[in-house]
Amino acid sequence: MTDPVPNLGNDATATLFDAIDFAVENAETTESGFVPFVLAVLPDGEKVATRYVDSEENFTVEGSVALARQDLAAADPLPRHVALAWDGFLTLDEDRTEAVFVDAYEQGRPEGVRFAQRYYRTSDGLEMIGNPLLLSHRPEPMLPRPAGPGGTGRMAAIARIQEMVDRRRQEEPH
């Protein structure tokens, strides 16, 4: 059986479309763009939503998305899969429209995907333009590689142990 979305299994695909739906709901409530968020499914199956704000005084979507990516790159515990959503504009064939964007990634896959759902604002709310579009495959994983022999998890653990040893040495009387 083929995956319903390239590079995503069924559960990750469900999270992707949950994120698109939630992003559309958020876009409907504010014309100035919503605070970017991540939907993550943890190893035990728990679903977690987290919003990211780069600055309380001078909020930017770009900075908040970058902050979310930075947080995901150091995720612990390592989620099974994630979806990062934000609001913006999409230009296709010289037609510029508002759209919600979602980058999704499933642990262990070679790359993630980027989808967009275009919409128009009307007096009655939002009117969707077609179905969500697969814009691209994202070559870089949004999550760290799983820990394994010689992997980054092992190196991080060694670094944490070394920090503890160094702190104890500093605390000992000379």
XYZ file of N, CA and C in Angstrom:
522
model
N 0.840 -1.182 0.000
C 0.000 0.000 0.000
C 0.886 1.247 0.000
N 0.533 2.232 -0.770
C 1.285 3.474 -0.867
C 0.839 4.432 0.229
N 1.791 5.192 0.778
C 1.438 6.205 1.764
C 0.510 7.228 1.121
N -0.473 7.742 1.871
C -1.408 8.711 1.314
C -0.753 10.043 0.940
N 0.313 10.412 1.622
C 1.088 11.613 1.317
C 2.542 11.162 1.246
N 3.277 11.574 0.210
C 4.677 11.158 0.128
C 5.437 11.483 1.414
N 6.213 10.532 1.890
C 7.058 10.667 3.079
C 6.309 10.722 4.400
N 5.005 10.494 4.411
C 4.249 10.458 5.657
C 3.388 9.209 5.702
N 3.374 8.530 6.844
C 2.475 7.417 7.049
C 1.080 7.928 7.380
N 0.165 7.009 7.629
C -1.232 7.376 7.877
C -1.406 8.284 9.092
N -0.756 7.973 10.219
C -0.902 8.794 11.426
C -0.331 10.197 11.218
N 0.826 10.285 10.596
C 1.435 11.591 10.341
C 0.591 12.400 9.355
N -0.002 11.726 8.387
C -0.892 12.398 7.442
C -2.116 12.952 8.167
N -2.659 12.182 9.105
C -3.802 12.664 9.894
C -3.415 13.910 10.691
N -2.218 13.917 11.270
C -1.747 15.087 12.016
C -1.572 16.279 11.081
N -1.044 16.053 9.888
C -0.899 17.118 8.892
C -2.244 17.773 8.619
N -3.279 16.973 8.348
C -4.584 17.539 8.010
C -5.284 18.129 9.230
N -5.016 17.599 10.428
C -5.511 18.245 11.657
C -4.904 19.645 11.779
N -3.615 19.760 11.479
C -2.933 21.054 11.561
C -3.493 22.028 10.525
N -3.759 21.546 9.316
C -4.352 22.417 8.295
C -5.718 22.911 8.766
N -6.557 22.009 9.275
C -7.886 22.400 9.755
C -7.799 23.421 10.881
N -6.905 23.173 11.846
C -6.751 24.075 12.987
C -6.193 25.429 12.524
N -5.282 25.409 11.569
C -4.715 26.653 11.033
C -5.795 27.477 10.339
N -6.657 26.832 9.587
C -7.758 27.542 8.916
C -8.687 28.166 9.964
N -8.998 27.420 11.025
C -9.826 27.974 12.111
C -9.153 29.212 12.710
N -7.844 29.137 12.931
C -7.099 30.269 13.484
C -7.088 31.453 12.529
N -6.913 31.199 11.242
C -6.874 32.268 10.244
C -8.215 32.993 10.183
N -9.275 32.271 10.438
C -10.601 32.881 10.381
C -10.826 33.869 11.522
N -10.162 33.649 12.652
C -10.395 34.494 13.822
C -9.588 35.784 13.807
N -8.552 35.875 12.982
C -7.733 37.089 12.951
C -7.240 37.369 11.538
N -7.406 38.605 11.103
C -6.959 38.981 9.757
C -5.468 39.267 9.694
N -4.852 39.487 10.842
C -3.435 39.859 10.846
C -2.493 38.662 10.914
N -3.024 37.457 10.880
C -2.184 36.259 10.957
C -2.139 35.712 12.369
N -2.164 34.423 12.482
C -2.169 33.787 13.802
C -0.758 33.450 14.257
N -0.640 33.150 15.544
C 0.641 32.757 16.118
C 0.957 31.337 15.630
N 2.119 31.128 15.000
C 2.472 29.792 14.502
C 2.420 28.752 15.625
N 2.087 27.521 15.235
C 1.986 26.447 16.218
C 2.529 25.150 15.655
N 2.843 24.243 16.578
C 3.286 22.893 16.232
C 2.322 21.907 16.872
N 1.870 20.947 16.097
C 1.179 19.786 16.629
C 2.193 18.650 16.604
N 2.381 17.999 17.753
C 3.357 16.913 17.850
C 2.698 15.702 18.488
N 3.056 14.533 18.015
C 2.619 13.283 18.637
C 3.853 12.653 19.266
N 3.804 12.556 20.597
C 4.942 12.052 21.363
C 5.035 10.530 21.281
N 6.138 9.941 21.747
C 6.315 8.488 21.648
C 5.180 7.678 22.283
N 4.574 8.207 23.356
C 3.485 7.478 24.019
C 2.127 7.714 23.365
N 2.100 8.472 22.267
C 0.856 8.742 21.554
C 0.161 10.030 21.968
N 0.676 10.695 23.014
C 0.074 11.949 23.462
C 0.249 13.015 22.381
N -0.843 13.763 22.135
C -0.791 14.853 21.165
C -0.615 16.161 21.924
N 0.341 16.971 21.463
C 0.678 18.221 22.128
C 0.663 19.347 21.097
N 0.063 20.477 21.480
C 0.086 21.669 20.635
C 0.873 22.749 21.362
N 1.777 23.406 20.648
C 2.609 24.461 21.230
C 2.636 25.642 20.269
N 2.421 26.845 20.807
C 2.516 28.066 20.001
C 3.893 28.694 20.206
N 4.362 29.403 19.182
C 5.690 30.013 19.229
C 5.607 31.496 18.895
N 6.142 32.325 19.802
C 6.198 33.775 19.631
C 7.656 34.189 19.787
N 8.199 34.798 18.750
C 9.615 35.179 18.802
C 9.868 36.396 19.679
N 8.892 37.292 19.788
C 9.072 38.499 20.595
C 7.700 39.045 20.976
N 7.510 39.309 22.261
C 6.247 39.883 22.719
C 6.062 41.296 22.172
N 7.145 42.068 22.027
C 7.063 43.452 21.595
C 6.971 43.592 20.083
N 7.661 42.715 19.349
C 7.757 42.874 17.902
C 7.588 41.514 17.213
N 6.444 40.888 17.412
C 6.147 39.561 16.876
C 6.275 39.533 15.356
N 6.951 38.496 14.849
C 6.980 38.247 13.406
C 6.675 36.775 13.163
N 5.979 36.498 12.083
C 5.691 35.111 11.725
C 6.996 34.392 11.409
N 7.872 35.050 10.633
C 9.127 34.420 10.220
C 9.982 34.041 11.429
N 10.102 34.966 12.372
C 10.898 34.691 13.570
C 10.282 33.603 14.429
N 8.965 33.587 14.504
C 8.285 32.576 15.307
C 8.408 31.186 14.682
N 8.330 31.110 13.357
C 8.522 29.833 12.667
C 9.958 29.351 12.868
N 10.914 30.261 12.790
C 12.325 29.895 13.017
C 12.522 29.383 14.443
N 11.861 30.026 15.411
C 11.948 29.581 16.801
C 11.360 28.174 16.954
N 10.245 27.917 16.293
C 9.636 26.580 16.348
C 10.581 25.535 15.756
N 11.199 25.857 14.629
C 12.153 24.920 13.998
C 13.342 24.646 14.919
N 13.822 25.681 15.574
C 14.951 25.530 16.510
C 14.544 24.607 17.657
N 13.354 24.798 18.185
C 12.861 23.960 19.275
C 12.711 22.508 18.813
N 12.164 22.306 17.626
C 11.983 20.945 17.109
C 13.322 20.249 16.870
N 14.320 20.996 16.441
C 15.641 20.411 16.166
C 16.289 19.851 17.421
N 15.827 20.297 18.598
C 16.384 19.820 19.864
C 15.336 19.072 20.687
N 14.285 18.585 20.042
C 13.152 17.976 20.748
C 13.576 16.804 21.630
N 13.058 16.820 22.853
C 13.296 15.733 23.798
C 12.123 15.713 24.768
N 11.270 14.698 24.761
C 11.399 13.461 24.002
C 11.135 13.690 22.512
N 11.635 12.794 21.723
C 11.556 12.887 20.278
C 10.158 12.487 19.802
N 9.398 13.424 19.217
C 8.048 13.076 18.741
C 8.086 12.057 17.607
N 6.979 11.326 17.471
C 6.825 10.409 16.331
C 6.718 11.201 15.042
N 5.898 12.265 15.091
C 5.743 13.144 13.938
C 5.249 14.502 14.403
N 5.472 15.516 13.537
C 5.134 16.892 13.874
C 4.563 17.599 12.649
N 3.802 18.673 12.936
C 3.300 19.556 11.884
C 3.433 20.990 12.395
N 4.103 21.830 11.637
C 4.337 23.234 11.969
C 3.482 24.085 11.036
N 2.616 24.946 11.611
C 1.670 25.722 10.800
C 1.835 27.220 11.019
N 1.631 27.995 9.937
C 1.659 29.446 10.005
C 0.789 30.010 8.890
N 0.524 31.310 8.973
C -0.332 32.017 8.023
C 0.528 32.920 7.155
N 0.175 33.053 5.880
C 0.953 33.915 5.002
C 0.261 34.106 3.671
N 1.062 34.316 2.637
C 0.552 34.521 1.284
C 1.246 33.553 0.336
N 0.500 33.113 -0.671
C 1.031 32.199 -1.678
C 0.746 32.784 -3.050
N 1.753 32.800 -3.895
C 1.583 33.269 -5.266
C 1.747 32.085 -6.207
N 0.702 31.833 -6.986
C 0.720 30.787 -8.011
C 0.267 31.412 -9.327
N 1.078 31.288 -10.342
C 0.736 31.846 -11.655
C 0.292 33.303 -11.548
N 1.062 34.102 -10.830
C 0.825 35.536 -10.639
C -0.461 35.850 -9.874
N -1.068 34.843 -9.248
C -2.262 35.037 -8.426
C -1.851 34.916 -6.964
N -1.867 36.049 -6.230
C -1.443 36.063 -4.833
C -2.674 35.973 -3.933
N -2.675 34.957 -3.061
C -3.786 34.761 -2.131
C -3.240 34.485 -0.739
N -4.105 34.678 0.248
C -3.747 34.274 1.599
C -3.764 32.749 1.651
N -2.952 32.199 2.550
C -2.888 30.739 2.686
C -2.335 30.382 4.055
N -2.738 29.226 4.536
C -2.071 28.638 5.694
C -1.084 27.623 5.141
N 0.066 27.543 5.787
C 1.123 26.624 5.385
C 1.361 25.638 6.511
N 1.652 24.388 6.143
C 1.991 23.375 7.142
C 3.157 22.552 6.615
N 4.233 22.531 7.403
C 5.349 21.620 7.152
C 5.144 20.427 8.073
N 5.223 19.226 7.521
C 5.039 18.018 8.333
C 6.228 17.094 8.133
N 6.564 16.398 9.218
C 7.697 15.479 9.173
C 7.413 14.301 10.101
N 7.773 13.128 9.642
C 7.643 11.907 10.447
C 9.035 11.360 10.721
N 9.280 11.058 11.992
C 10.583 10.550 12.397
C 10.977 9.337 11.551
N 12.227 9.339 11.103
C 12.748 8.214 10.338
C 12.558 8.328 8.838
N 11.791 9.303 8.392
C 11.595 9.490 6.950
C 12.728 10.356 6.401
N 13.039 10.204 5.115
C 14.160 10.967 4.561
C 13.881 12.465 4.453
N 12.620 12.852 4.327
C 12.276 14.265 4.218
C 10.820 14.467 4.604
N 10.453 15.721 4.791
C 9.077 16.061 5.124
C 8.377 16.656 3.916
N 7.231 17.285 4.165
C 6.449 17.895 3.096
C 5.957 19.265 3.537
N 5.635 20.096 2.552
C 4.995 21.389 2.811
C 3.693 21.435 2.032
N 2.608 21.730 2.752
C 1.292 21.900 2.151
C 0.825 23.331 2.374
N -0.076 23.788 1.517
C -0.726 25.084 1.696
C -2.201 24.935 1.378
N -3.022 25.647 2.145
C -4.450 25.750 1.860
C -4.733 27.222 1.584
N -5.080 27.516 0.332
C -5.372 28.901 -0.041
C -6.799 29.257 0.361
N -7.010 30.567 0.593
C -8.359 31.016 0.944
C -8.551 32.490 0.608
N -9.829 32.868 0.494
C -10.232 34.269 0.373
C -11.021 34.627 1.623
N -10.880 35.871 2.043
C -11.711 36.383 3.133
C -12.990 36.946 2.530
N -14.126 36.590 3.109
C -15.415 37.128 2.693
C -16.111 37.688 3.933
N -17.227 38.324 3.735
C -17.988 38.859 4.868
C -18.522 37.742 5.754
N -18.599 36.527 5.211
C -19.090 35.378 5.972
C -17.979 34.533 6.575
N -16.738 34.935 6.398
C -15.616 34.147 6.918
C -14.620 33.857 5.815
N -14.068 32.655 5.845
C -13.082 32.259 4.842
C -13.719 31.346 3.805
N -13.304 31.531 2.566
C -13.726 30.647 1.483
C -12.479 29.936 0.968
N -12.472 28.611 1.079
C -11.306 27.843 0.645
C -11.211 27.855 -0.875
N -9.987 27.876 -1.375
C -9.723 27.806 -2.807
C -9.170 26.418 -3.073
N -9.999 25.535 -3.543
C -9.569 24.170 -3.829
C -9.202 23.393 -2.575
N -8.447 22.338 -2.791
C -7.976 21.469 -1.714
C -6.562 21.873 -1.307
N -6.087 21.375 -0.162
C -4.691 21.652 0.204
C -3.739 21.182 -0.900
N -2.719 21.995 -1.144
C -1.745 21.714 -2.199
C -0.441 21.216 -1.611
N 0.119 20.174 -2.205
C 1.476 19.747 -1.862
C 2.417 20.675 -2.614
N 3.125 21.534 -1.868
C 4.024 22.502 -2.506
C 5.401 21.938 -2.745
N 5.918 21.194 -1.778
C 7.275 20.673 -1.949
C 7.588 19.619 -0.915
N 8.628 18.886 -1.220
C 9.218 17.976 -0.255
C 10.304 18.781 0.446
N 10.370 18.685 1.738
C 11.372 19.423 2.506
C 12.562 18.500 2.724
N 13.714 18.823 2.179
C 14.852 17.912 2.281
C 15.403 17.744 3.686
N 15.249 18.760 4.540
C 15.832 18.638 5.871
C 14.784 18.166 6.874
N 15.102 17.138 7.650
C 14.187 16.703 8.706
C 14.026 17.809 9.749
N 12.829 17.917 10.326
C 12.587 18.939 11.348
C 12.918 18.447 12.747
N 13.211 17.166 12.890
C 13.513 16.585 14.199
C 14.935 16.040 14.201
N 15.547 15.949 15.378
C 16.890 15.355 15.426
C 16.824 13.877 15.084
N 17.924 13.357 14.648
C 18.004 11.915 14.367
C 17.858 11.156 15.680
N 17.239 9.975 15.662
C 17.121 9.203 16.903
C 18.494 8.832 17.446
N 18.565 8.730 18.756
C 19.826 8.345 19.393
C 20.167 6.907 19.027
N 21.415 6.652 18.860
C 21.861 5.302 18.535
C 23.359 5.239 18.745
N 23.961 4.087 18.501
C 25.407 3.980 18.677
C 26.131 5.039 17.854
N 26.859 5.877 18.540
C 27.623 6.907 17.849
C 26.784 8.061 17.352
N 25.477 8.076 17.632
C 24.599 9.126 17.135
C 24.671 10.382 17.971
N 23.926 11.387 17.561
C 23.955 12.668 18.252
C 23.405 12.548 19.659
N 22.476 11.635 19.904
C 21.939 11.442 21.248
C 23.020 11.002 22.208
N 23.895 10.111 21.764
C 24.998 9.629 22.591
C 25.968 10.760 22.900
N 26.267 11.571 21.885
C 27.183 12.691 22.086
C 26.586 13.707 23.054
N 25.298 13.957 22.959
C 24.647 14.900 23.868
C 24.677 14.362 25.299
N 24.464 13.065 25.461
C 24.494 12.463 26.794
C 25.892 12.569 27.397
N 26.912 12.322 26.589
C 28.292 12.435 27.066
C 28.581 13.878 27.481
N 28.106 14.841 26.690
C 28.319 16.249 27.024
C 27.636 16.615 28.338
N 26.402 16.099 28.566
C 25.702 16.379 29.828
C 26.435 15.775 31.017
N 26.945 14.579 30.867
C 27.704 13.932 31.946
C 28.971 14.730 32.235
N 29.647 15.165 31.190
C 30.863 15.951 31.375
C 30.561 17.257 32.095
N 29.443 17.920 31.773
C 29.044 19.144 32.465
C 28.815 18.889 33.950
N 28.152 17.769 34.288
C 27.912 17.437 35.694
C 29.232 17.212 36.432
N 30.156 16.501 35.802
C 31.453 16.246 36.414
C 32.189 17.567 36.643
N 32.179 18.454 35.644
C 32.853 19.749 35.765
C 32.238 20.587 36.884
N 30.911 20.591 37.007
C 30.252 21.354 38.083
C 30.647 20.821 39.451
N 30.657 19.507 39.583
C 31.034 18.921 40.871
C 32.474 19.250 41.237
N 33.347 19.238 40.263
C 34.747 19.589 40.512
C 34.872 21.027 40.996
N 34.065 21.917 40.435
C 34.110 23.327 40.844
C 33.548 23.516 42.242
N 32.593 22.684 42.628
C 31.958 22.804 43.942
C 32.809 22.195 45.056
N 33.722 21.290 44.720
C 34.567 20.641 45.735
C 35.527 21.660 46.334
N 35.772 21.554 47.674
C 36.769 22.435 48.278
C 38.157 22.099 47.759
N 38.944 23.109 47.576
C 40.303 22.910 47.034
C 41.277 22.730 48.104
